[in-house]
């Protein structure tokens, strides 16, 4: 098959496929590894692994050994260094994710605190308005005192009316008595005149 090296290749063919990964999944895995490396179980596993490595390469025959104690277990040191070099970035990644979560939680807490403050201020204003409204409303004692004053005024008015009626009746009786006496006085001269006239005729 002949190739034409003078013709440029298509750009779509020259593209290099880059493997893509999900940062969220990577972060979750990193957090799990970082959490596991900080547990006592990991320390026990690592201690057992290192002890088994040293014992195997110290006790077993030379043909079964894969690391030499004479050069200071170079392979074991390399593995531990590799594990430490990977542990530090994993811990930093997990810490960054935790910081992001703490930042989001702190923001949510601030929003909730602001909402609670607004609700508290609203309730405080409502309670204050209710107290003012209750202070402006007539209390039971005030209503009772007003009713008592009204009844006393009503009774005093009835007494005044009764006294006025009694005074009017007394005045009418006095007027009737005076009219009767006046009629008697008016009739007395007429009687005297009639007696004198009768005497003259005789």
Coordinates of C-alpha atoms in Angstrom, one line a residue:
X1 CA 0.0 0.0 0.0
X2 CA 1.5 3.3 -1.1
X3 CA 1.5 6.3 1.1
X4 CA 1.5 9.9 -0.2
X5 CA 3.8 11.6 2.2
X6 CA 3.5 14.9 0.3
X7 CA -0.2 15.3 1.3
X8 CA -1.0 16.4 4.8
X9 CA -3.2 14.2 6.9
X10 CA -6.6 15.2 7.9
X11 CA -6.8 17.0 11.3
X12 CA -9.5 14.7 12.5
X13 CA -7.1 11.8 11.9
X14 CA -4.2 13.5 13.6
X15 CA -6.1 14.0 16.8
X16 CA -4.7 12.0 19.7
X17 CA -7.4 10.5 21.9
X18 CA -6.8 11.6 25.4
X19 CA -8.2 9.4 28.2
X20 CA -10.8 11.3 30.2
X21 CA -11.7 10.6 33.8
X22 CA -14.3 11.8 36.2
X23 CA -12.7 14.2 38.8
X24 CA -15.5 13.3 41.2
X25 CA -14.8 9.6 41.1
X26 CA -11.0 10.2 41.4
X27 CA -11.6 12.4 44.4
X28 CA -13.8 9.9 46.0
X29 CA -11.2 7.1 45.5
X30 CA -8.5 9.4 46.8
X31 CA -10.5 10.2 49.9
X32 CA -11.2 6.6 50.6
X33 CA -7.5 5.7 50.3
X34 CA -6.5 8.7 52.5
X35 CA -9.0 7.7 55.1
X36 CA -7.8 4.1 55.1
X37 CA -4.1 5.1 55.4
X38 CA -5.0 7.1 58.6
X39 CA -6.6 4.1 60.3
X40 CA -5.0 1.7 62.8
X41 CA -5.8 -1.2 60.5
X42 CA -3.5 0.2 57.8
X43 CA -0.7 0.6 60.3
X44 CA -1.2 -3.0 61.4
X45 CA -1.3 -4.3 57.7
X46 CA 1.8 -2.2 56.9
X47 CA 3.7 -3.5 60.0
X48 CA 2.8 -7.1 59.1
X49 CA 3.9 -6.6 55.5
X50 CA 7.2 -5.0 56.5
X51 CA 7.9 -7.7 59.1
X52 CA 7.0 -10.5 56.7
X53 CA 9.2 -8.9 54.0
X54 CA 12.2 -8.6 56.4
X55 CA 11.8 -12.1 57.8
X56 CA 11.4 -13.7 54.4
X57 CA 14.5 -12.0 53.0
X58 CA 16.5 -12.8 56.2
X59 CA 15.6 -16.4 56.9
X60 CA 14.8 -18.0 53.6
X61 CA 17.5 -19.5 51.3
X62 CA 19.3 -17.2 48.9
X63 CA 17.5 -18.5 45.9
X64 CA 14.1 -17.6 47.4
X65 CA 15.1 -14.2 48.5
X66 CA 14.1 -11.2 46.4
X67 CA 15.6 -8.4 48.5
X68 CA 19.0 -8.4 50.2
X69 CA 19.5 -7.5 53.8
X70 CA 23.2 -6.7 53.1
X71 CA 22.3 -3.6 51.0
X72 CA 19.6 -2.5 53.4
X73 CA 16.5 -3.9 51.8
X74 CA 16.6 -1.6 48.8
X75 CA 13.4 -2.9 47.3
X76 CA 11.5 -2.5 50.5
X77 CA 12.8 1.1 50.9
X78 CA 11.8 1.8 47.4
X79 CA 8.3 0.5 47.9
X80 CA 7.9 2.4 51.1
X81 CA 9.1 5.6 49.5
X82 CA 6.7 5.1 46.6
X83 CA 3.9 4.5 49.0
X84 CA 4.8 7.7 50.9
X85 CA 5.1 9.7 47.7
X86 CA 1.6 8.7 46.7
X87 CA 0.1 9.1 50.1
X88 CA 1.0 12.8 50.4
X89 CA -0.8 13.9 47.2
X90 CA -3.8 11.7 48.1
X91 CA -4.0 13.3 51.5
X92 CA -3.7 16.8 50.0
X93 CA -6.5 15.9 47.5
X94 CA -8.8 14.6 50.2
X95 CA -8.0 17.7 52.4
X96 CA -8.8 20.0 49.5
X97 CA -12.1 18.2 48.9
X98 CA -12.9 18.5 52.6
X99 CA -12.0 22.2 52.6
X100 CA -14.4 22.6 49.7
X101 CA -17.2 20.8 51.6
X102 CA -16.4 22.9 54.7
X103 CA -16.6 26.1 52.6
X104 CA -20.0 25.0 51.1
X105 CA -21.3 24.0 54.6
X106 CA -20.1 27.3 56.0
X107 CA -21.9 29.2 53.2
X108 CA -25.0 27.2 53.9
X109 CA -24.7 27.9 57.6
X110 CA -24.4 31.6 56.9
X111 CA -27.4 31.6 54.7
X112 CA -29.4 29.6 57.3
X113 CA -28.2 32.0 60.1
X114 CA -29.2 35.0 58.0
X115 CA -32.6 33.5 57.3
X116 CA -33.0 32.7 61.0
X117 CA -32.0 36.3 61.9
X118 CA -34.6 37.6 59.4
X119 CA -37.3 35.3 60.8
X120 CA -36.4 36.3 64.4
X121 CA -36.6 40.0 63.5
X122 CA -39.9 39.5 61.8
X123 CA -41.3 37.6 64.8
X124 CA -40.0 40.3 67.1
X125 CA -41.8 43.0 65.2
X126 CA -45.0 41.0 65.1
X127 CA -44.8 40.4 68.9
X128 CA -44.2 44.1 69.5
X129 CA -47.2 45.0 67.3
X130 CA -49.4 42.5 69.1
X131 CA -48.3 43.9 72.4
X132 CA -49.2 47.4 71.3
X133 CA -52.5 46.2 70.0
X134 CA -53.3 44.5 73.3
X135 CA -52.3 47.6 75.2
X136 CA -54.7 49.7 73.0
X137 CA -57.6 47.2 73.6
X138 CA -60.0 47.7 76.5
X139 CA -59.3 45.5 79.4
X140 CA -61.9 43.7 81.4
X141 CA -61.5 46.0 84.4
X142 CA -61.8 49.1 82.1
X143 CA -65.0 47.7 80.6
X144 CA -66.3 47.0 84.1
X145 CA -65.5 50.4 85.4
X146 CA -67.2 52.0 82.3
X147 CA -70.3 49.9 82.9
X148 CA -70.3 50.8 86.6
X149 CA -70.0 54.5 85.8
X150 CA -72.8 54.2 83.2
X151 CA -75.1 52.4 85.6
X152 CA -74.4 55.0 88.3
X153 CA -75.1 57.8 85.8
X154 CA -78.3 56.0 84.8
X155 CA -79.4 55.6 88.4
X156 CA -78.6 59.2 89.2
X157 CA -80.6 60.2 86.2
X158 CA -83.6 58.2 87.3
X159 CA -83.3 59.7 90.8
X160 CA -83.1 63.2 89.3
X161 CA -86.2 62.4 87.2
X162 CA -88.0 61.1 90.2
X163 CA -87.1 64.2 92.2
X164 CA -88.2 66.4 89.3
X165 CA -91.5 64.6 89.1
X166 CA -92.0 64.9 92.8
X167 CA -91.2 68.6 92.7
X168 CA -93.6 69.0 89.8
X169 CA -96.4 67.2 91.7
X170 CA -95.7 69.3 94.7
X171 CA -95.8 72.4 92.6
X172 CA -99.1 71.3 91.0
X173 CA -100.6 70.5 94.4
X174 CA -99.5 74.0 95.6
X175 CA -100.9 75.6 92.5
X176 CA -104.2 73.7 93.0
X177 CA -104.3 74.8 96.6
X178 CA -103.6 78.4 95.7
X179 CA -106.2 78.4 93.1
X180 CA -108.7 77.0 95.6
X181 CA -107.9 79.7 98.1
X182 CA -108.1 82.3 95.4
X183 CA -111.6 81.0 94.4
X184 CA -112.7 81.1 98.1
X185 CA -111.4 84.7 98.4
X186 CA -113.2 85.7 95.3
X187 CA -116.5 84.2 96.5
X188 CA -116.3 85.9 100.0
X189 CA -117.0 89.5 98.7
X190 CA -119.8 88.2 96.6
X191 CA -121.4 86.7 99.7
X192 CA -120.9 90.0 101.7
X193 CA -122.5 92.0 98.9
X194 CA -125.4 89.6 98.7
X195 CA -126.0 89.9 102.5
X196 CA -125.8 93.7 102.4
X197 CA -128.4 93.8 99.6
X198 CA -130.7 91.6 101.5
X199 CA -130.4 93.8 104.5
X200 CA -131.3 96.9 102.4
X201 CA -134.4 95.4 101.1
X202 CA -135.7 94.6 104.5

